[in-house]
Coordinates of C-alpha atoms in Angstrom, one line a residue:
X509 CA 21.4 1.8 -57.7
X510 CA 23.1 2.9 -54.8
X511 CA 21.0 0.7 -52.2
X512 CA 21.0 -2.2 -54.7
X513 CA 25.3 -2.4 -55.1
X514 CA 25.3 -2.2 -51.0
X515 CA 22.9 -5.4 -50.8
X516 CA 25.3 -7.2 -53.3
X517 CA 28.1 -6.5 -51.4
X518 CA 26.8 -7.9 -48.5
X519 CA 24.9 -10.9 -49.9
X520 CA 28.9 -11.8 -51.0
X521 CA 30.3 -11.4 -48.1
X522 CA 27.7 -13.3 -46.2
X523 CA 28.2 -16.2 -48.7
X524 CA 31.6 -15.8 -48.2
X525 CA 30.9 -16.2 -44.1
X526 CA 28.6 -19.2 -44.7
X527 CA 31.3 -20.9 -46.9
X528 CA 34.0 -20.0 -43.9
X529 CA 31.1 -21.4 -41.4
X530 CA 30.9 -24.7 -43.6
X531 CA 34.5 -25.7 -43.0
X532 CA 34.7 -25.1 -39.7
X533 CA 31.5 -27.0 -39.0
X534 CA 32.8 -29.8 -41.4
X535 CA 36.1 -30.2 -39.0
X536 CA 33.5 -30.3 -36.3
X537 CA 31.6 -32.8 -37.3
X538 CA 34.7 -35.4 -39.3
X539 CA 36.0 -35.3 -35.4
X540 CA 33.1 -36.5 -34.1
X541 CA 31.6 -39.0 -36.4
X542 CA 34.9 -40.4 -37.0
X543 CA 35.0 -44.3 -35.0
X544 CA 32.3 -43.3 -32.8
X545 CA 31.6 -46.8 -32.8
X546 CA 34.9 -47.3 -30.7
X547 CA 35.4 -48.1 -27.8
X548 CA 33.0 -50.8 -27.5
X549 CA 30.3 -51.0 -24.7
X550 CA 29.1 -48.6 -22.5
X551 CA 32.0 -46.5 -20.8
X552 CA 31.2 -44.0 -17.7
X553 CA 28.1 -43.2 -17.1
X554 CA 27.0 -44.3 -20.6
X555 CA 25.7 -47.3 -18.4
X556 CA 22.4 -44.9 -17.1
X557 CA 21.6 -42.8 -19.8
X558 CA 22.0 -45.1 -22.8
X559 CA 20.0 -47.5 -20.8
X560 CA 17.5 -44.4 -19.7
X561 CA 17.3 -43.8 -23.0
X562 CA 15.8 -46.6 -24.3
X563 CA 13.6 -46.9 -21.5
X564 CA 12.2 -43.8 -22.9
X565 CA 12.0 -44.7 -26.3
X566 CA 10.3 -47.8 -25.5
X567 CA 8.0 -47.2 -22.8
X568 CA 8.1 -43.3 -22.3
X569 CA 9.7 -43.6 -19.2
X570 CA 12.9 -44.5 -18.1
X571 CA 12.8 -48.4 -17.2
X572 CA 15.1 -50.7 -15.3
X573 CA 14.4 -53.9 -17.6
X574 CA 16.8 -56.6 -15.3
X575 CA 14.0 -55.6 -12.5
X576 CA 11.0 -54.6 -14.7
X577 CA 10.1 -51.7 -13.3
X578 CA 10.7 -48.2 -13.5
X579 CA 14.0 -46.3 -12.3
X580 CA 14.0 -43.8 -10.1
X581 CA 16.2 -40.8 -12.3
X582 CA 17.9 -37.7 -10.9
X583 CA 17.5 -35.9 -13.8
X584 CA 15.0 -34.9 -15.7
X585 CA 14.4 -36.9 -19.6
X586 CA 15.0 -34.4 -22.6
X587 CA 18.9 -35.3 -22.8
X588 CA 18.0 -38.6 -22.4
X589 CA 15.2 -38.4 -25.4
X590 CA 17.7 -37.3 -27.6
X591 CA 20.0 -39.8 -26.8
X592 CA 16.8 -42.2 -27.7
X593 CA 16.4 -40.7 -30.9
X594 CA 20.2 -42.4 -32.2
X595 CA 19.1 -45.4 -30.8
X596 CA 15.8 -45.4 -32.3
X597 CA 17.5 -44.4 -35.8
X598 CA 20.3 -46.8 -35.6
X599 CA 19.9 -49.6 -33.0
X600 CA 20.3 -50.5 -30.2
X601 CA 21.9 -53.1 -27.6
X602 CA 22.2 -54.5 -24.0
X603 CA 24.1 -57.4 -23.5
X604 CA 23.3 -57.4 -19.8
X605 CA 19.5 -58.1 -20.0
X606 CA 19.8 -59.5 -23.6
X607 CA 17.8 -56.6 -25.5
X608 CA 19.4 -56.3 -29.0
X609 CA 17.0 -54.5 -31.3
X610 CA 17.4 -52.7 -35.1
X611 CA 17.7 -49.2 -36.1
X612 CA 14.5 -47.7 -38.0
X613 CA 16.5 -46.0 -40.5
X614 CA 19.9 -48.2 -40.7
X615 CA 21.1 -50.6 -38.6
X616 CA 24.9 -49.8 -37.3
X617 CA 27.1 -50.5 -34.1
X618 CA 24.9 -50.2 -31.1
X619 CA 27.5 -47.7 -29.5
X620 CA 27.1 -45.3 -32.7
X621 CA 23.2 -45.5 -31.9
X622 CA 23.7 -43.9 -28.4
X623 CA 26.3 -41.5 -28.9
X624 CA 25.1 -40.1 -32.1
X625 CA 23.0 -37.3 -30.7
X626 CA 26.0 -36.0 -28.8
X627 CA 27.5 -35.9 -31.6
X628 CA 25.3 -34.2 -33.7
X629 CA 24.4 -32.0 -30.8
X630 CA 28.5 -30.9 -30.5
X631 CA 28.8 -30.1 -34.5
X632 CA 25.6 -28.0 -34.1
X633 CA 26.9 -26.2 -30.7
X634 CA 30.3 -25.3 -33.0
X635 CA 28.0 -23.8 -35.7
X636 CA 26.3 -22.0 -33.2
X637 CA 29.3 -20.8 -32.1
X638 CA 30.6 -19.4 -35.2
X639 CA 27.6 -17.2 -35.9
X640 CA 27.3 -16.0 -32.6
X641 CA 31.0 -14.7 -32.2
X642 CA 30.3 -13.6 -35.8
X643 CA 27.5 -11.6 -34.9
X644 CA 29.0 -10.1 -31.6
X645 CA 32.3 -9.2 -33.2
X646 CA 31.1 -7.9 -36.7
X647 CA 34.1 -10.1 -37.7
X648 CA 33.6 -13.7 -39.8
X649 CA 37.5 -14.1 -38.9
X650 CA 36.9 -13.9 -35.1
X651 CA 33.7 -16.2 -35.1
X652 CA 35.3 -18.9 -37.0
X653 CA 38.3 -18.9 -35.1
X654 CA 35.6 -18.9 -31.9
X655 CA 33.9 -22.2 -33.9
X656 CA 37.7 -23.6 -34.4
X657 CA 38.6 -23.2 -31.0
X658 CA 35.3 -25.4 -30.0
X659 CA 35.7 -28.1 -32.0
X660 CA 39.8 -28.6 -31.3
X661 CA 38.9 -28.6 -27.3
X662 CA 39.6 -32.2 -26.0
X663 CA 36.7 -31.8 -23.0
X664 CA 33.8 -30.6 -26.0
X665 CA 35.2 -33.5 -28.3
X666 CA 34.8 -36.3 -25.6
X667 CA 31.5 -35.1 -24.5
X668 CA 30.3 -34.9 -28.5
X669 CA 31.2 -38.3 -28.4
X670 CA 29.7 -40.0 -25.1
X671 CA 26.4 -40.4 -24.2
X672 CA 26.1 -37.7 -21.3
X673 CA 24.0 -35.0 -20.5
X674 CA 26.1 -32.2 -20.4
X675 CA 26.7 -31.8 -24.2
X676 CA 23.1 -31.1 -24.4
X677 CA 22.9 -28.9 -21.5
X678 CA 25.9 -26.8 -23.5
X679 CA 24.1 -26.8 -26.4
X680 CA 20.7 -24.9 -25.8
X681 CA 22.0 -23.0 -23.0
X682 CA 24.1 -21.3 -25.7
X683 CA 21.3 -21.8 -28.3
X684 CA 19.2 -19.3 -25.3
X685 CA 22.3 -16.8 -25.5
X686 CA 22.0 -16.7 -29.1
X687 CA 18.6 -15.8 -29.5
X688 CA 19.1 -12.9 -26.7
X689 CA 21.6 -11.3 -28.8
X690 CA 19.5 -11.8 -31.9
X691 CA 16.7 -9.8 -29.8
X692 CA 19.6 -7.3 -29.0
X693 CA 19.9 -6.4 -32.6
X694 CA 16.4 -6.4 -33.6
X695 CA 15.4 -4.3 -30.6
X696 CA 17.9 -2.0 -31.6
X697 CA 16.9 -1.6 -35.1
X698 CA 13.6 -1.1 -34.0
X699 CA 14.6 1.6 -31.8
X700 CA 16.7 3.0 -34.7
X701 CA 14.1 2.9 -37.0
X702 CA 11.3 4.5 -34.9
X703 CA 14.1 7.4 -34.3
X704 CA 14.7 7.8 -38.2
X705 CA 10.8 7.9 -38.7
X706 CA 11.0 11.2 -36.0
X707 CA 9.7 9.2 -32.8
X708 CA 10.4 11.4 -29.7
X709 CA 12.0 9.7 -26.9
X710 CA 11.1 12.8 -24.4
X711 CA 7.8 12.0 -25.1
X712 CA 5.0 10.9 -22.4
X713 CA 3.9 6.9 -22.6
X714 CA 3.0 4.9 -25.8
X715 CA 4.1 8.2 -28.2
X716 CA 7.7 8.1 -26.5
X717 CA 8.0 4.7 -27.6
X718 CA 8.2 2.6 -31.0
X719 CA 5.2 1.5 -32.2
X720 CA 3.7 -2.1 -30.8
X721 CA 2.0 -4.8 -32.8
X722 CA 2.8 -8.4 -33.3
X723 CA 5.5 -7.7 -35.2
X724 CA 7.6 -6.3 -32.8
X725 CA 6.9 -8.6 -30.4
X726 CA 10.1 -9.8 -29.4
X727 CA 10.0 -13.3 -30.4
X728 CA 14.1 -14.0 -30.2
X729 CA 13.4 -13.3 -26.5
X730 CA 10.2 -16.1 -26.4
X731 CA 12.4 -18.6 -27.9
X732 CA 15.3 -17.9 -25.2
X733 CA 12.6 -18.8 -23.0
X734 CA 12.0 -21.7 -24.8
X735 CA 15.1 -23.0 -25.4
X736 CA 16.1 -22.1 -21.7
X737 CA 13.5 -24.6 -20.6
X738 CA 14.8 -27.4 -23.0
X739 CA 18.1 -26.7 -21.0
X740 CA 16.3 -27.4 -17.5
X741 CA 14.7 -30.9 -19.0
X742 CA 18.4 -31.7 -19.6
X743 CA 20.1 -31.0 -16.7
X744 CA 18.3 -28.5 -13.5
X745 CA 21.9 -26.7 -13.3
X746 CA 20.8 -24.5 -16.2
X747 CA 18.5 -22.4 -13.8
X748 CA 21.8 -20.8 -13.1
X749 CA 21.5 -19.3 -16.4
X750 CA 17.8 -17.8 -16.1
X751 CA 18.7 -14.9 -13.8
X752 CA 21.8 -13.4 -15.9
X753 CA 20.3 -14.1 -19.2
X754 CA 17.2 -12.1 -17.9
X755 CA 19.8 -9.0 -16.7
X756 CA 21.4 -9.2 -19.7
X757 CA 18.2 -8.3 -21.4
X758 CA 17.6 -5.4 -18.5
X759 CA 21.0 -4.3 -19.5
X760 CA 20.7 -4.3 -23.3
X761 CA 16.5 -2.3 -23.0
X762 CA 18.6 0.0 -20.3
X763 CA 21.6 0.8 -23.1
X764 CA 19.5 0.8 -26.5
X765 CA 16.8 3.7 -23.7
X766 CA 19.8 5.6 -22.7
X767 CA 21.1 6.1 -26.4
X768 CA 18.1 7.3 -27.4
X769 CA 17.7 10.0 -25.6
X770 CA 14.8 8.7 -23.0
X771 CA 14.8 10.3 -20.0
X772 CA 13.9 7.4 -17.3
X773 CA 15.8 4.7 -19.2
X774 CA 15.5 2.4 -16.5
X775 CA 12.3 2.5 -15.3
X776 CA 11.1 2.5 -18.8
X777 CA 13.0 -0.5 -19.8
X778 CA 11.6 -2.4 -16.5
X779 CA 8.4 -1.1 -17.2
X780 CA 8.3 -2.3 -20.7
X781 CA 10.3 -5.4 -20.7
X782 CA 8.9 -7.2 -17.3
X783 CA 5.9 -8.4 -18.7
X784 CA 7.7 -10.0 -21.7
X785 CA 10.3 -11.5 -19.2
X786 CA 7.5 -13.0 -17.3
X787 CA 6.1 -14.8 -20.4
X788 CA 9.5 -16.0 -21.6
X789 CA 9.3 -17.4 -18.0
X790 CA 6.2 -18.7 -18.7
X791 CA 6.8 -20.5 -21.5
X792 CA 10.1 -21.7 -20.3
X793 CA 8.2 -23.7 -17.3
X794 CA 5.3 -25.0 -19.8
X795 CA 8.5 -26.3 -22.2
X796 CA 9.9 -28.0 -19.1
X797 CA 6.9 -30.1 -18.1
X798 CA 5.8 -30.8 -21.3
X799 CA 9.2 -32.7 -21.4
X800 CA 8.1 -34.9 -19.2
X801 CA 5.2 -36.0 -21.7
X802 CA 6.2 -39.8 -21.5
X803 CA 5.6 -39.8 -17.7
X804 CA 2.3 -37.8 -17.5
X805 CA 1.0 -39.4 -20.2
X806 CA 1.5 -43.0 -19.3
X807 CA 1.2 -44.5 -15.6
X808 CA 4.2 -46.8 -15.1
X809 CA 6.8 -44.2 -14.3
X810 CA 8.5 -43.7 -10.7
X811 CA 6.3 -41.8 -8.6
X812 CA 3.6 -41.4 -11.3
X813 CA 1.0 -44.0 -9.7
X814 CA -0.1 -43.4 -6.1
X815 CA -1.3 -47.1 -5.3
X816 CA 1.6 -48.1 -5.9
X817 CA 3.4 -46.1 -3.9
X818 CA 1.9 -45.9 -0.6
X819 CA 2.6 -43.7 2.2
X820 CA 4.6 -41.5 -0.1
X821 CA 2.2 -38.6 -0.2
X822 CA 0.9 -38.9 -3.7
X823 CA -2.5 -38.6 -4.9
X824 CA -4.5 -38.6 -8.6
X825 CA -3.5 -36.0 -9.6
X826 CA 0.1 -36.1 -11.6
X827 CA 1.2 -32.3 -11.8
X828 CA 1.5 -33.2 -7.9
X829 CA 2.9 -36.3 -8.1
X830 CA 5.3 -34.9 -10.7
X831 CA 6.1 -32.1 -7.8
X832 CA 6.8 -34.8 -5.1
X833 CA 9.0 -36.6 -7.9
X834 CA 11.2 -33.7 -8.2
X835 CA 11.2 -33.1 -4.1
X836 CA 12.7 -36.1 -4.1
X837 CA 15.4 -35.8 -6.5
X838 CA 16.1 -32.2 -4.9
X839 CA 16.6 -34.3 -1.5
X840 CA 19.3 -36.0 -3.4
X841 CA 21.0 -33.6 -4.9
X842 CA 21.4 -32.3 -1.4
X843 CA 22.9 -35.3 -0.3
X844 CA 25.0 -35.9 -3.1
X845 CA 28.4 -35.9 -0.5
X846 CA 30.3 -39.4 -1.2
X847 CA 33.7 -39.1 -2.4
X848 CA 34.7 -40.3 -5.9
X849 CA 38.2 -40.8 -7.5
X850 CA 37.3 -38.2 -10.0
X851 CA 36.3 -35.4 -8.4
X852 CA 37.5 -32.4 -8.6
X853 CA 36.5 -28.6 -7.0
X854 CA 35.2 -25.2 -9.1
X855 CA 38.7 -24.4 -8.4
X856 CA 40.3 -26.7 -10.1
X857 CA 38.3 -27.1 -13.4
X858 CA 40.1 -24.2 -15.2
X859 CA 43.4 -25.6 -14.3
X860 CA 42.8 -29.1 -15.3
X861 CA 43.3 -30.0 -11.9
X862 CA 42.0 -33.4 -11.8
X863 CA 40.0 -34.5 -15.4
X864 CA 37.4 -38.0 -15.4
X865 CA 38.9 -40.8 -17.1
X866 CA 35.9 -42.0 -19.0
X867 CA 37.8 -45.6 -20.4
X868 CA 41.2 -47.4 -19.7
X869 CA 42.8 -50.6 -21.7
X870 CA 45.5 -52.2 -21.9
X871 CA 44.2 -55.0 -24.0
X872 CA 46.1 -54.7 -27.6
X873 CA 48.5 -54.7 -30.0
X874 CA 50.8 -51.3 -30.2
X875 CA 54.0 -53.1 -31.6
X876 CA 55.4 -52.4 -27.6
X877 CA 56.0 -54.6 -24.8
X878 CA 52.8 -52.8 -23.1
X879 CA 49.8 -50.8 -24.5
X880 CA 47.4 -48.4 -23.1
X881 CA 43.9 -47.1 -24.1
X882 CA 42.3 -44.5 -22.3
X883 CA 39.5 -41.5 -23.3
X884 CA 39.9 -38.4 -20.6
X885 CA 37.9 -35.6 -20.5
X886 CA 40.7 -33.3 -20.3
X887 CA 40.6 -29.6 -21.9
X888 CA 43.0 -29.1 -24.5
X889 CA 45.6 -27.9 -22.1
X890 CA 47.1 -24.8 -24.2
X891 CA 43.4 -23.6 -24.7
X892 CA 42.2 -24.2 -20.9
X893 CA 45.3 -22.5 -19.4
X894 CA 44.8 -19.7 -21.4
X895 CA 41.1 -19.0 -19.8
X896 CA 41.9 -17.5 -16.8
X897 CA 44.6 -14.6 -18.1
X898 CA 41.7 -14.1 -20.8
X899 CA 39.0 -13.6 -18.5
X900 CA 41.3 -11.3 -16.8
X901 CA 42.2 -9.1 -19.7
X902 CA 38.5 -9.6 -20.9
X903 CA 37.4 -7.7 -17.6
X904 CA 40.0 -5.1 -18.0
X905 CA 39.2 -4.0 -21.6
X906 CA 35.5 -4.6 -21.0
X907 CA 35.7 -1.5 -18.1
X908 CA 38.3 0.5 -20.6
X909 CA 35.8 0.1 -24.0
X910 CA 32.7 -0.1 -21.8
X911 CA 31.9 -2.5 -24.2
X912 CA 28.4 -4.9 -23.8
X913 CA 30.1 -7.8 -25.3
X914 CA 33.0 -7.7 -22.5
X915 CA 30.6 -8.1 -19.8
X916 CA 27.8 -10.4 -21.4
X917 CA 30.6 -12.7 -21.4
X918 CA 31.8 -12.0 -18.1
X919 CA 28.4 -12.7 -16.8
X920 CA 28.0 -15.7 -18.6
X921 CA 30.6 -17.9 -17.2
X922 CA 29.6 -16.4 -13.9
X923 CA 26.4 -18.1 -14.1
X924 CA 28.3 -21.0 -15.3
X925 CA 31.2 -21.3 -12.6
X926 CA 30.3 -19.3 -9.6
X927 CA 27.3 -21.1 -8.3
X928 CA 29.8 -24.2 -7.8
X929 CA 31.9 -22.6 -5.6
X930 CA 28.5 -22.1 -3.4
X931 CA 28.2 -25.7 -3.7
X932 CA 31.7 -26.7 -2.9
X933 CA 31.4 -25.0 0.5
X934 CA 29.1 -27.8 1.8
X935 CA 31.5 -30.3 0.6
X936 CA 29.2 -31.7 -2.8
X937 CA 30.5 -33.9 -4.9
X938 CA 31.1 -32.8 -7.9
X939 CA 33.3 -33.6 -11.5
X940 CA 35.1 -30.7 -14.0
X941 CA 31.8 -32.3 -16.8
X942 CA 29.9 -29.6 -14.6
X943 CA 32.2 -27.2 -16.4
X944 CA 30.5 -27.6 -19.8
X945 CA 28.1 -24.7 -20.3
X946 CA 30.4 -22.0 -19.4
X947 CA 33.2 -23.8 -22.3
X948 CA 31.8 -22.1 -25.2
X949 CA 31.6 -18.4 -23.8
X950 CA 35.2 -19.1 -22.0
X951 CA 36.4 -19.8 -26.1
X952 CA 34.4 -16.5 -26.3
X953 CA 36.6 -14.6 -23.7
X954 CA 39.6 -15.8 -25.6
X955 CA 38.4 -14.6 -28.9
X956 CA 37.8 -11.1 -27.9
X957 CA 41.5 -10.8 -26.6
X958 CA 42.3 -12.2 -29.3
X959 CA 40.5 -9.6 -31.8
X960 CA 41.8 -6.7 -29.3
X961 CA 45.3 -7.3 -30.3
X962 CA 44.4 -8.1 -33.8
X963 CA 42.4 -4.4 -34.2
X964 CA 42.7 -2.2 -30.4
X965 CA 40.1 0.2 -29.9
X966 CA 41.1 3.4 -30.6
X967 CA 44.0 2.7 -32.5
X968 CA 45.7 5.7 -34.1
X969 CA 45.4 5.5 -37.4
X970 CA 48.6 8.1 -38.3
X971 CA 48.9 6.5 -41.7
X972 CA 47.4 3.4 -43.6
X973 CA 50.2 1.7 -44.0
X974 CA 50.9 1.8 -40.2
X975 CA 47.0 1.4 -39.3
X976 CA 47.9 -2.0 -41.8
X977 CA 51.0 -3.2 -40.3
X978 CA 49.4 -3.5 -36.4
X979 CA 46.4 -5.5 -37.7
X980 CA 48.9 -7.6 -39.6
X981 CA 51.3 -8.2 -36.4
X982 CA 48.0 -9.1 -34.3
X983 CA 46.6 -11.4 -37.1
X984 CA 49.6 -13.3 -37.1
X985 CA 49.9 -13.5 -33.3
X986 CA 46.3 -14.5 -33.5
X987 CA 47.1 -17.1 -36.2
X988 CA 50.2 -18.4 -34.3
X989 CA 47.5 -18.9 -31.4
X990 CA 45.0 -21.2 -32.9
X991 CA 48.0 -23.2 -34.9
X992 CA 49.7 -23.8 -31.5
X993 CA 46.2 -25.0 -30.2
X994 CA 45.5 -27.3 -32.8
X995 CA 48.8 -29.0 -32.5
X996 CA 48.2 -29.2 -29.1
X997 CA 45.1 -30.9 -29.8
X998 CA 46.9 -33.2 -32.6
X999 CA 48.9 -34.5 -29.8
X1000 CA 46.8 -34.9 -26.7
X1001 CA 43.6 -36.5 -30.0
X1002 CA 44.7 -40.4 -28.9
X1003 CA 43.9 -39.9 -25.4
X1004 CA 40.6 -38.4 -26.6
X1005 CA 39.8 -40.8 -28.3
X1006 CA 40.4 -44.2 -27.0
X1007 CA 43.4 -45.0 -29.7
X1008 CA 45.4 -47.7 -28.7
X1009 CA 49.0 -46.3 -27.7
X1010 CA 52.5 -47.6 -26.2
X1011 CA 52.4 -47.1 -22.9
X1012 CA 55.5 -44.7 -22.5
X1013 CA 53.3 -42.6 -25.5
X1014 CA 50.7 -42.2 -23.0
X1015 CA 52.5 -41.6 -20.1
X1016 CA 54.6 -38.9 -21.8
X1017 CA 50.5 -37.8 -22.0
X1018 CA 50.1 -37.5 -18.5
X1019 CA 51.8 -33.9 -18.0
X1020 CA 50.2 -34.0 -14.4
X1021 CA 50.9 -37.6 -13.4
X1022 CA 49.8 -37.2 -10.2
X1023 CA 46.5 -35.4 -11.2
X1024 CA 45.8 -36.4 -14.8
X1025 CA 46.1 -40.5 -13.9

């Protein structure tokens, strides 16, 4: 009776979480449906991958249809098959070379065809979000206000609303975290369970372990390595990731050892966990190439044909000619030195030094003597200029608690950030959109202050009443937080957007004239 009242209990209050999850997800995904149409045309660099895109879609490879011939891509297709997939669903458009052609499942605005994916992929990164900061703070509070904090960022709303990469590239690279931390629990529960059963830790090989089988294979650990390799077919920048996700799980075999009682936690946990690392590896390369399905399969891409490339070191075989492919888009990236009016350094990105204006206008009506249209991929600027003192205090109470969650995080946006700075050193160009995959676990580092001075560790607990009161002073500080963030959203939403403004409204916009215009 017992048992069955708990389960009740927490079937409600996981209801209660999903119903919470729902809204915060619906917010997400009214902001980016809403006019996705608008503005017309391709803006940015909407010109390649919408175009890639279809190239994909239509003859498995991207295609260059003014020259008829394939297009020689820096980046490899699965953000760019996504993107397809809204223009194979709702149509799809090219007033250059004159291809205009229908949806398969409605026909819409051609621009709604190619940015839908993004937009379907930022909603889903939001709910993502939610669960995961729900999971890693035990709190549905904390990972909704994590979710809210997502979806009210200007730099994830334009991005959920273009047709880039780098949504895409956020997405599963936080889709990859998720699933590690979903193996941290069930590793530890198995762990747990073994213990309760009388498993003895001090024990000599298999019999100081828990017991093997398919079953406790660690699958949530396969499909990181799966969904790790969908991040490398978006964007290669997600190989950054591989090496802290993979001491994360070190870490976590280390910890969940140690508590137990084993003696030679680490060389246990290496012992045990390298092999399954190695086949998450595994099956992160195979889900890579077999991205790249359209070229293999077909012989029309760049690079995939020998004879028609001579002198260029190919041969029959096209795993090899696929390897000389991507040794030439690594000599590239190298390369990749010429100045542009938008970029900015790693230094810069946190402070909004210098955002990419993706469109400008000043064709309109605004009931003022001049208008002004613009979409900039700017942070919103009270949740950006809150990362750094966040990060800060998230490494301080991370070494105080000595808490996991602390420096997951930490190393996360490490992975994220620092390999820019490399990069920056050798004078590479480079744009704050490069940002992206450390945004959701810098909203992370935010939410765990945040739910520090909503409920300390440690807190003495003289009375209830007084135990009450603090929670209630840091829920409201907590509340007056996310309020003033969505009002700073509210304001800075028309130059998100693309909505036609008086011009003084938008320059009163740019708080960083000199950087911001």
């Amino acid at each position: 009776m017992v048992r069955r009242r708990l389960a009740t209990v927490e079937a409600g209050l996981n209801l209660h979480s999903w119903l919470a999850t729902g809204v915060v997800v619906a917010i997400a995904a009214i902001l980016r449906l809403l006019g996705l149409s608008g503005p017309k045309g391709k803006i940015f660099d909407e010109t390649y991958y919408a175009k890639d895109a279809y190239g994909l879609i239509d003859k498995g490879v991207e295609w260059n249809y003014k020259d008829n011939g394939p297009s020689y891509v820096v980046h490899p297709p699965l953000g760019k098959w996504l993107i397809g997939l809204g223009e194979w669903a709702f149509g799809y458009q090219d007033a250059e070379t004159k291809i205009s052609v229908p949806g398969h499942l409605m026909t819409t605005a051609p621009e709604f065809g190619w940015r839908f994916s993004a937009a379907v992929a930022g909603t889903l990164s939001v709910l993502l979000l939610v669960r995961i900061g729900r999971r890693m703070f035990r709190s549905t509070a904390l990972g909704c206000a994590a979710g809210l904090l997502l979806a009210l960022d200007g730099f994830h709303l334009v991005l959920s609303r273009t047709a880039l990469l780098d949504i895409f590239l956020l997405l599963f690279v936080l889709a990859a975290f998720g699933a590690l931390v979903l193996d941290r629990d069930a590793r530890r529960r198995r762990w747990a369970g073994a213990l309760e059963a009388g498993l003895d830790p001090g024990a000599p090989g298999p019999a100081g372990r828990p017991a093997g089988g398919w079953r406790n294979w660690p699958w949530w650990r396969l499909v990181a390595g799966v969904l790790l390799g969908c991040a490398c077919a978006v964007k290669w920048s997600a190989l950054y990731f591989v090496p802290a996700f993979a001491l994360l799980v070190i870490f976590w075999e280390v910890g969940v050892r140690r508590s137990a009682g084993v003696r030679r936690p680490w060389r246990d946990a290496l012992l045990d966990e390298l092999p399954w690392l190695l086949l998450a590896g595994v099956l992160m390369v195979v889900t890579y190439v077999a991205t790249w399905s359209g070229w293999l399969l077909t012989d029309v891409g760049y690079y995939r044909d020998a004879a028609r490339y001579p002198n260029s070191g190919l041969s029959d075989n096209p795993l090899w000619n696929l390897f000389k492919y991507h040794q030439a888009a690594f000599d590239f990236h190298k390369q990749l030195d010429d100045p542009h009016k938008y970029q900015s350094w790693p230094w810069q990105w946190l402070l909004l030094g210098r955002p990419v204006a993706f469109y400008w206008s000043g064709a309109g009506s605004c009931g003022a003597p001049t208008c002004a249209s613009e979409i900039l991929l700017l942070g919103t600027p009270l949740l950006w200029w809150s990362f750094l003192p966040a990060l800060a205090g998230l490494a301080w109470l991370g070494v105080a608690r000595r808490d996991w969650r602390a420096g997951a995080i930490l190393l996360t946006v490490a992975a994220g950030l620092l390999p820019w700075f490399w990069f920056a050193l050798d004078g590479r160009t480079m744009f704050s959109f490069y940002a992206a995959p450390a945004l959701p676990f810098l909203v992370l580092s935010v939410v765990y202050v945040l739910g520090a001075i909503i409920s300390p560790a440690g807190e003495s607990a003289a009375s209830a009443e007084q135990g009450y009161d603090r929670r209630l002073f840091g829920g409201v500080i907590a509340g007056a937080y996310v309020l003033l963030v969505a009002l700073c959203f509210a304001y800075f939403y028309p130059i998100f957007v693309g909505q036609l403004l008086p011009y003084d409204g938008w320059s009163a916009r740019m708080w960083l004239d000199g950087r911001w215009i």
